Coordinates of C-alpha atoms in Angstrom, one line a residue:
M1 CA 216.3 87.6 22.1
S2 CA 215.3 83.9 21.7
P3 CA 211.7 82.8 23.3
T4 CA 211.8 81.4 26.6
K5 CA 209.8 78.1 27.7
M6 CA 207.5 78.4 30.7
E7 CA 208.5 76.1 33.3
L8 CA 206.3 77.4 36.2
P9 CA 202.9 78.4 36.3
I10 CA 202.0 82.1 35.7
T11 CA 199.0 83.9 37.2
G12 CA 196.8 86.2 35.3
S13 CA 197.9 89.2 37.3
D14 CA 201.5 88.4 36.2
I15 CA 200.7 88.9 32.6
F16 CA 199.7 92.5 31.8
S17 CA 202.2 94.1 34.5
D18 CA 205.1 95.3 32.5
F19 CA 204.4 94.7 29.0
R20 CA 202.6 97.0 26.6
P21 CA 203.4 96.6 22.8
A22 CA 204.5 100.0 21.7
A23 CA 204.5 99.5 18.0
G24 CA 201.9 96.9 17.7
C25 CA 198.7 97.3 15.6
L26 CA 195.6 95.3 15.4
Y27 CA 194.4 94.5 12.0
Q28 CA 191.7 92.2 10.4
T29 CA 192.1 89.1 8.5
T30 CA 190.1 86.0 7.6
S31 CA 190.3 82.2 8.2
Q32 CA 191.4 81.7 4.7
N33 CA 194.2 84.2 5.0
T34 CA 196.2 83.4 7.8
G35 CA 198.7 81.5 5.8
R36 CA 198.2 78.5 7.7
Y37 CA 200.0 76.2 4.9
N38 CA 202.6 78.6 4.2
G39 CA 204.9 78.0 7.1
T40 CA 208.6 78.3 6.5
A41 CA 210.0 77.7 9.8
T42 CA 212.4 74.5 9.9
V43 CA 213.5 72.4 12.6
E44 CA 216.9 70.0 13.1
P45 CA 216.1 66.8 15.1
E46 CA 218.7 65.5 17.4
H47 CA 219.5 62.7 19.5
M48 CA 217.8 62.5 23.0
T49 CA 218.2 60.4 26.3
I50 CA 215.3 58.2 27.3
K51 CA 215.1 58.1 31.0
P52 CA 213.9 55.0 32.9
G53 CA 210.0 55.0 32.8
M54 CA 210.0 58.3 31.4
F55 CA 206.6 58.2 29.5
L56 CA 204.9 55.6 31.9
S57 CA 201.6 56.4 33.1
S58 CA 202.9 56.4 36.7
G59 CA 205.8 58.7 35.9
E60 CA 205.5 62.3 36.4
P61 CA 207.0 64.3 33.5
V62 CA 207.7 68.0 34.0
P63 CA 204.4 69.5 32.3
N64 CA 204.2 72.7 30.1
Y65 CA 202.2 75.3 32.0
L66 CA 199.5 77.5 30.4
P67 CA 198.0 80.4 32.0
P68 CA 194.6 79.7 33.6
Q69 CA 191.7 78.7 31.4
W70 CA 193.9 78.0 28.7
S71 CA 194.1 74.4 27.2
S72 CA 196.0 73.0 24.1
F73 CA 194.8 70.8 21.3
V74 CA 195.9 69.1 18.2
H75 CA 194.3 69.3 14.9
P76 CA 193.9 65.9 12.9
E77 CA 196.3 67.3 10.6
G78 CA 198.8 67.8 13.5
Q79 CA 198.5 71.6 14.0
L80 CA 198.9 72.5 17.8
Y81 CA 196.4 75.4 18.9
F82 CA 195.5 76.6 22.1
C83 CA 192.1 77.7 23.4
R84 CA 191.0 79.9 26.3
H85 CA 187.7 78.7 28.0
S86 CA 186.2 81.6 29.2
T87 CA 182.9 84.0 28.4
L88 CA 184.8 85.2 25.4
R89 CA 186.5 82.1 24.0
I90 CA 189.7 82.8 22.3
V91 CA 191.6 80.5 19.9
T92 CA 195.4 80.9 18.5
E93 CA 197.7 78.9 16.8
A94 CA 200.5 81.1 18.3
Y95 CA 203.0 78.8 20.5
L96 CA 201.8 79.8 24.1
Y97 CA 204.5 77.6 25.6
H98 CA 206.8 80.5 25.1
L99 CA 206.5 83.3 27.6
D100 CA 206.9 86.4 25.3
T101 CA 204.4 84.7 22.9
M102 CA 201.7 84.0 25.8
I103 CA 202.2 87.5 27.1
K104 CA 201.4 89.0 23.6
V105 CA 198.5 86.7 23.5
A106 CA 197.2 87.7 26.6
W107 CA 197.4 91.3 26.1
W108 CA 195.7 91.3 22.9
S109 CA 193.0 89.1 24.3
K110 CA 192.2 91.9 27.0
E111 CA 192.5 94.5 24.3
I112 CA 190.0 92.9 21.9
E113 CA 187.7 91.9 24.7
D114 CA 187.6 95.7 26.0
R115 CA 186.9 96.8 22.5
L116 CA 183.8 94.4 22.2
V117 CA 182.4 95.6 25.6
E118 CA 183.1 99.2 24.5
R119 CA 180.9 98.5 21.3
N120 CA 178.2 96.7 23.0
F121 CA 178.9 93.2 21.7
D122 CA 177.1 90.3 23.2
L123 CA 179.9 88.2 24.7
S124 CA 178.0 84.9 25.0
G125 CA 179.5 81.6 24.8
D126 CA 178.8 81.5 20.9
V127 CA 181.4 84.3 20.3
E128 CA 185.1 83.1 19.5
V129 CA 188.1 85.2 18.7
F130 CA 190.9 84.1 16.5
L131 CA 194.3 85.7 17.1
Q132 CA 197.5 85.7 15.0
I133 CA 200.7 87.2 16.6
T134 CA 203.0 88.6 13.9
G135 CA 205.8 90.4 15.9
A136 CA 204.4 92.9 17.8
D137 CA 201.3 93.1 15.6
C138 CA 197.9 91.0 16.0
A139 CA 195.6 89.8 13.4
Y140 CA 192.3 88.8 14.5
Y141 CA 188.5 87.8 13.2
I142 CA 185.5 86.9 15.5
V143 CA 183.1 84.1 14.6
D144 CA 179.6 83.3 15.9
H145 CA 178.9 79.7 16.4
R146 CA 175.0 80.4 16.4
A147 CA 174.8 82.6 13.4
H148 CA 177.6 80.6 11.4
T149 CA 179.0 83.7 10.4
M150 CA 182.4 85.9 10.8
F151 CA 182.6 89.6 11.7
W152 CA 185.0 92.2 12.8
L153 CA 185.3 95.3 15.0
D154 CA 185.3 98.0 12.7
E155 CA 183.6 98.7 9.0
L156 CA 185.4 96.9 6.1
D157 CA 185.1 96.6 2.4
T158 CA 185.1 93.2 1.0
D159 CA 188.1 94.1 -1.1
D160 CA 190.2 94.8 2.2
L161 CA 189.5 91.1 3.3
G162 CA 190.4 89.7 -0.2
L163 CA 186.6 88.7 -0.6
L164 CA 185.1 88.3 -4.1
P165 CA 182.6 91.0 -5.0
A166 CA 179.0 90.2 -4.0
V167 CA 175.5 91.1 -5.6
S168 CA 173.5 91.4 -2.4
P169 CA 173.9 91.2 1.4
S170 CA 172.6 87.7 1.4
H171 CA 175.2 86.8 -1.3
L172 CA 177.8 88.4 1.0
L173 CA 176.4 86.2 4.0
L174 CA 177.1 83.2 2.0
A175 CA 180.9 84.3 1.9
L176 CA 180.9 84.7 5.5
N177 CA 179.4 81.3 6.1
E178 CA 182.1 79.7 4.3
L179 CA 184.5 81.8 6.2
Y180 CA 183.0 80.4 9.4
W181 CA 183.0 76.8 8.3
T182 CA 186.6 77.2 7.4
H183 CA 187.5 78.4 11.0
V184 CA 185.6 75.4 12.3
E185 CA 187.5 72.9 10.1
Y186 CA 191.0 74.5 11.3
F187 CA 189.9 74.5 15.1
P188 CA 187.4 71.6 15.8
M189 CA 188.9 69.8 18.8
H190 CA 187.5 72.1 21.4
L191 CA 183.8 72.3 20.5
N192 CA 182.6 69.1 21.7
G193 CA 181.0 68.3 18.2
L194 CA 178.3 69.6 16.1
P195 CA 174.5 69.1 16.3
L196 CA 173.2 66.0 14.4
S197 CA 170.9 68.5 12.5
V198 CA 174.2 69.8 10.8
V199 CA 175.2 66.4 9.7
D200 CA 171.7 65.5 8.5
E201 CA 171.3 68.7 6.5
L202 CA 174.7 67.8 4.6
L203 CA 173.3 64.4 3.9
G204 CA 170.3 66.2 2.2
V205 CA 172.7 68.3 0.3
F206 CA 174.9 65.5 -1.0
S207 CA 171.9 63.2 -1.5
H208 CA 170.2 65.9 -4.0
A209 CA 173.4 66.5 -5.8
L210 CA 173.9 62.8 -6.5
V211 CA 170.3 62.6 -8.0
D212 CA 170.8 65.9 -9.9
H213 CA 174.3 64.3 -11.5
M214 CA 172.5 61.0 -12.4
T215 CA 169.7 62.9 -14.0
S216 CA 171.4 65.8 -15.7
R217 CA 174.6 66.7 -17.5
T218 CA 174.9 70.1 -16.5
S219 CA 174.4 69.9 -12.7
T220 CA 176.1 72.8 -10.9
F221 CA 177.4 70.7 -8.0
P222 CA 181.1 70.5 -8.0
Y223 CA 181.3 66.9 -7.2
A224 CA 180.4 64.2 -9.5
A225 CA 178.2 61.1 -8.7
P226 CA 180.8 58.8 -7.5
Q227 CA 182.2 61.3 -5.1
C228 CA 178.8 62.1 -3.8
T229 CA 178.3 58.6 -3.2
K230 CA 181.4 58.4 -1.1
F231 CA 180.8 61.4 0.7
L232 CA 177.3 60.1 1.9
E233 CA 178.7 56.9 3.0
L234 CA 181.3 58.9 5.2
L235 CA 178.9 61.2 6.7
K236 CA 176.5 58.1 7.5
I237 CA 179.5 56.7 9.5
S238 CA 180.3 60.2 11.0
R239 CA 176.8 60.6 12.3
T240 CA 177.4 58.1 14.6
Q241 CA 180.3 59.9 16.3
P242 CA 179.0 63.6 16.7
H243 CA 181.2 64.6 19.5
D244 CA 184.5 63.5 17.8
G245 CA 186.8 66.3 16.9
N246 CA 187.6 64.4 13.5
T247 CA 184.1 64.5 12.8
T248 CA 183.6 68.0 13.3
C249 CA 186.6 68.8 11.1
L250 CA 185.4 66.6 8.3
V251 CA 181.6 68.1 8.4
A252 CA 183.1 71.6 8.5
R253 CA 185.3 71.1 5.5
L254 CA 182.3 69.9 3.4
W255 CA 180.2 72.6 4.5
H256 CA 183.0 75.1 3.7
L257 CA 183.0 73.7 0.4
I258 CA 179.2 73.8 0.1
Y259 CA 179.1 77.3 0.8
H260 CA 181.8 78.1 -1.6
H261 CA 179.7 76.6 -4.3
R262 CA 176.6 78.2 -3.3
F263 CA 178.4 81.6 -3.4
S264 CA 179.6 80.9 -6.7
T265 CA 176.2 79.8 -8.1
H266 CA 174.5 82.8 -6.4
Y267 CA 172.3 80.4 -4.3
G268 CA 169.2 81.8 -3.3
E269 CA 169.7 85.1 -5.2
E270 CA 167.4 86.8 -8.0
N271 CA 169.5 85.4 -10.8
P272 CA 171.0 82.0 -9.7
R273 CA 173.0 79.7 -11.8
L274 CA 171.0 76.5 -12.5
S275 CA 172.9 74.9 -15.2
R276 CA 176.8 74.6 -15.4
D277 CA 176.7 76.1 -18.8
Q278 CA 174.4 79.2 -18.0
A279 CA 176.5 82.3 -17.8
I280 CA 175.1 85.0 -15.3
L281 CA 178.0 87.3 -14.8
V282 CA 178.5 90.5 -17.0
D283 CA 181.4 89.4 -19.6
S284 CA 182.7 92.4 -21.8
T285 CA 185.1 90.3 -23.8
R286 CA 184.1 89.2 -27.2
E287 CA 185.4 87.0 -29.8
S288 CA 186.5 88.2 -33.3
R289 CA 184.1 86.9 -36.1
S290 CA 186.9 87.4 -38.6
I291 CA 189.3 85.3 -36.5
G292 CA 186.7 82.7 -35.9
F293 CA 185.8 82.3 -39.6
L294 CA 189.6 82.2 -40.5
T295 CA 190.5 79.5 -37.9
S296 CA 187.6 77.4 -38.5
A297 CA 188.2 77.3 -42.4
L298 CA 191.9 76.6 -42.0
S299 CA 191.5 73.9 -39.5
F300 CA 188.4 72.2 -41.3
K301 CA 186.1 73.4 -38.4
T302 CA 188.2 71.4 -35.9
S303 CA 188.8 74.3 -33.9
D304 CA 185.1 75.1 -33.5
T305 CA 184.9 71.7 -31.6
Y306 CA 187.8 72.8 -28.8
L307 CA 186.5 76.3 -28.8
A308 CA 183.2 75.2 -27.9
R309 CA 184.4 72.8 -25.1
L310 CA 186.8 75.4 -23.7
N311 CA 184.0 78.1 -23.4
D312 CA 181.6 75.3 -21.9
I313 CA 184.3 74.5 -19.2
Y314 CA 185.0 78.2 -18.3
T315 CA 181.5 79.5 -18.0
D316 CA 181.8 82.6 -16.1
R317 CA 185.3 81.5 -15.0
L318 CA 184.0 78.7 -13.0
V319 CA 185.7 75.4 -13.8
Y320 CA 184.6 71.9 -12.7
A321 CA 187.3 69.3 -12.1
H322 CA 184.7 66.3 -13.4
Q323 CA 184.5 68.6 -16.4
W324 CA 188.2 69.5 -17.0
Q325 CA 189.8 66.2 -16.4
P326 CA 188.0 64.3 -19.1
F327 CA 188.4 67.2 -21.6
I328 CA 192.2 67.4 -21.3
S329 CA 192.4 63.4 -21.0
A330 CA 190.4 63.4 -24.4
C331 CA 192.7 66.1 -25.9
M332 CA 195.7 64.0 -25.1
K333 CA 194.4 60.9 -26.4
D334 CA 193.6 62.6 -29.7
W335 CA 196.9 64.1 -30.0
R336 CA 198.5 60.9 -29.4
I337 CA 196.4 59.1 -32.3
N338 CA 197.2 61.8 -34.5
S339 CA 200.8 61.2 -34.0
Y340 CA 200.4 57.5 -34.8
L341 CA 198.5 58.6 -38.0
V342 CA 201.1 60.9 -39.2
C343 CA 204.0 58.3 -38.5
S344 CA 202.1 56.0 -40.9
L345 CA 201.5 58.7 -43.4
N346 CA 205.0 59.9 -43.2
R347 CA 206.3 56.5 -44.2
S348 CA 204.0 56.7 -47.5
V349 CA 205.2 60.1 -48.4
L350 CA 208.8 59.1 -48.1
H351 CA 208.4 55.7 -50.0
L352 CA 206.5 57.8 -52.6
L353 CA 209.3 60.0 -53.1
L354 CA 212.2 57.8 -53.2
V355 CA 210.6 55.1 -55.1
F356 CA 208.6 56.7 -57.9
A357 CA 209.6 59.6 -60.0
S358 CA 206.7 61.7 -59.3
P359 CA 206.3 64.8 -61.3
S360 CA 204.8 66.9 -58.0
R361 CA 207.8 66.6 -55.9
Y362 CA 206.9 70.1 -54.5
L363 CA 203.5 68.7 -53.2
L364 CA 205.1 65.6 -51.7
F365 CA 207.4 68.4 -49.9
V366 CA 204.5 70.4 -48.8
S367 CA 202.9 67.3 -47.4
G368 CA 206.1 66.2 -45.8
I369 CA 206.2 69.5 -44.0
C370 CA 202.7 69.7 -42.8
L371 CA 202.9 66.1 -41.5
S372 CA 206.1 66.8 -39.7
G373 CA 204.4 69.9 -38.2
S374 CA 201.6 67.8 -37.2
L375 CA 203.9 65.5 -35.3
V376 CA 205.9 68.3 -33.6
S377 CA 202.8 70.2 -32.5
S378 CA 201.3 67.0 -31.3
T379 CA 204.5 66.4 -29.1
I380 CA 204.7 69.8 -27.8
L381 CA 201.0 69.9 -26.6
I382 CA 201.1 66.6 -24.9
H383 CA 204.7 67.5 -23.3
H384 CA 202.9 70.8 -22.0
H385 CA 199.5 69.2 -21.1
Q386 CA 200.7 66.0 -19.2
P387 CA 200.7 67.3 -15.9
L388 CA 197.4 69.0 -16.3
Q389 CA 195.4 65.9 -16.7
D390 CA 194.9 65.6 -12.8
S391 CA 194.4 69.1 -12.0
T392 CA 192.1 70.3 -9.6
A393 CA 189.3 72.7 -10.3
S394 CA 191.4 75.6 -8.7
E395 CA 194.7 74.5 -10.9
A396 CA 192.7 74.2 -13.8
S397 CA 191.1 77.6 -13.5
T398 CA 194.4 79.3 -12.9
Y399 CA 195.5 77.8 -16.2
L400 CA 192.4 78.8 -18.2
T401 CA 192.8 82.2 -16.8
A402 CA 196.4 82.5 -17.6
I403 CA 195.7 81.5 -21.4
L404 CA 192.5 83.5 -22.0
S405 CA 192.9 86.3 -24.2
K406 CA 191.0 89.6 -23.6
R407 CA 190.6 90.2 -27.4
F408 CA 190.3 86.6 -28.8
K409 CA 189.2 84.6 -25.6
F410 CA 190.0 81.1 -26.4
Q411 CA 189.9 81.3 -30.3
L412 CA 193.8 81.1 -30.8
V413 CA 194.1 78.4 -27.8
A414 CA 191.5 76.3 -29.9
F415 CA 193.4 76.9 -33.0
V416 CA 196.6 75.7 -31.4
Y417 CA 194.9 72.7 -29.8
S418 CA 193.6 71.8 -33.4
L419 CA 197.1 72.3 -35.2
P420 CA 198.1 68.6 -35.1
R421 CA 194.8 67.4 -36.9
T422 CA 194.7 70.4 -39.1
L423 CA 198.3 70.0 -40.5
Y424 CA 197.5 66.3 -40.8
F425 CA 194.5 67.1 -42.7
W426 CA 196.5 69.6 -45.0
G427 CA 199.3 66.9 -45.2
L428 CA 196.7 64.4 -46.3
T429 CA 195.1 66.6 -48.9
T430 CA 198.3 67.6 -50.6
F431 CA 199.4 64.1 -50.4
F432 CA 195.9 63.1 -52.2
L433 CA 196.7 66.1 -54.8
N434 CA 199.9 64.4 -55.4
W435 CA 198.5 61.1 -56.5
I436 CA 196.2 62.8 -58.9
V437 CA 199.0 64.6 -60.6
A438 CA 200.7 61.6 -60.7
F439 CA 198.0 59.7 -62.1
A440 CA 197.3 62.4 -64.7
A441 CA 200.8 61.9 -65.8
F442 CA 200.1 58.2 -66.1
A443 CA 196.6 58.1 -67.4
G444 CA 195.7 61.3 -68.9
I445 CA 194.3 64.6 -67.4
W446 CA 190.7 63.8 -68.5
L447 CA 190.6 60.5 -66.6
A448 CA 192.4 62.1 -63.4
A449 CA 189.9 65.0 -63.6
V450 CA 187.1 62.4 -63.6
L451 CA 188.8 60.4 -60.6
S452 CA 189.0 63.8 -58.8
F453 CA 185.3 64.6 -59.3
V454 CA 184.2 61.2 -58.1
C455 CA 186.7 61.4 -54.7
L456 CA 185.1 65.1 -54.2
C457 CA 181.6 63.8 -54.6
A458 CA 182.4 61.0 -52.0
I459 CA 184.0 63.4 -49.5
V460 CA 180.9 65.6 -49.7
A461 CA 178.3 62.7 -49.7
I462 CA 179.9 61.4 -46.5
Q463 CA 180.2 64.8 -44.8
Q464 CA 176.5 65.5 -45.7
V465 CA 175.4 62.2 -44.3
V466 CA 177.2 62.4 -40.8
S467 CA 177.0 66.1 -40.3
Q468 CA 174.4 67.6 -38.5
T469 CA 174.3 71.0 -40.5
R470 CA 174.2 71.2 -44.2
I471 CA 177.6 72.1 -45.9
R472 CA 176.4 75.2 -47.5
D473 CA 175.4 76.4 -43.9
S474 CA 178.4 75.3 -42.5
W475 CA 180.8 77.2 -44.6
S476 CA 178.8 80.3 -45.2
W477 CA 180.3 83.6 -43.8
P478 CA 178.4 85.0 -40.9
T479 CA 175.7 87.7 -41.9
I480 CA 173.1 89.6 -40.2
R481 CA 169.9 89.1 -41.5
L482 CA 167.8 92.4 -41.5
T483 CA 164.0 91.8 -41.1
E484 CA 161.4 94.3 -41.6
S485 CA 159.6 95.3 -38.4
V486 CA 155.8 94.9 -38.5
D487 CA 153.6 96.5 -35.8
T488 CA 151.0 93.8 -34.7
S489 CA 149.7 95.6 -31.6
P490 CA 145.9 96.3 -31.6
A491 CA 145.1 99.6 -32.9

């Protein structure tokens, strides 16, 4: 049966007279699991008749009636919601202008209120219940505006609610604080604003974050200095309008983000994350030392740079957008530059192959294959990572989680990222060897050997001057140094 729209006022006594949801059940949810942004309903606009003076202030349009104590509000994003102003405040996004929906909401409201009284919960004006009607069932959660937290009628595990594991009750409270502020963000218009102290505390948080970013490269705060500056400007303006529902919404959204950050950094716990590159979670995965040595040697240590950056960005599976976006943009730039270099060198190989009768055509073919592989790998990587340049932290985390290997972590990914430059170096090396062979055929093998030795010494000298580590240490196989333990404790 299609929903019936109310056209006459309905008293509270009429609501519960006949309706009893036989198959309905009450279950728990959270403010982040309501599917708010996953709606699939569709509408079909149609032409309407505009009556004379239809929307004038002096006109009397037919109102949409609501039960006593219920009022309608519109979220700044456009979502209509309803609030019951009573001892136990109730909010819902269910469309109460449909009679059957209103009856279900009223019945479940009474059911939850009775259960709260039965369990001796304090039903002061600080407690607010959210209801979500799904068929005959009802999902709910309860918030406490004084404690800034969320609770339910029965005992639950965090896994039942889709929450992340916590290390202590105080750590769990941070997650519940985050859920509370998400609720306030979604239902801000009926609250008559927030205390100025809430805004002032948020100003202090972003002020400290700004200084932290300006004086440290490893700040754990999720927003960079330019973003913190903009947030501070916005909060200073919002402070002059504390009772505006739009201000309540934006302040709640920022607090929701702050508590999400605090939960991920274990704010106030025994072992908090004080530096972005500090790992505090147990990680059972380990990199393969043999694969690491092999990929490092094959890529002329180019893969090591990518591996270090990927591990740094993905510390404890926590990704910061202001770290990921510059990294992937730098990768894209490097791959494009490599493509230009390959195209230039490929022309030289082709010219040498066609013009000169080189005695080492196989080296030229190998060089051409390596350079072509470099160009192809650059093209594939650029095409695949183009959409990832503007990824949010959540999107970047999802991507990195998907490509993370349980056996090798990011070792193979780093090697693939280094393929364009690796193949370019191998192509350049074989191209240089071809010139040496050609020179030996022209000037003699001894002169070619001398020239090769001089070039090799020049390469080693350049590497030694610009490198932070000695070449011998750089290419030595990883070993475990055994030392004799000496007891220095007093007798």
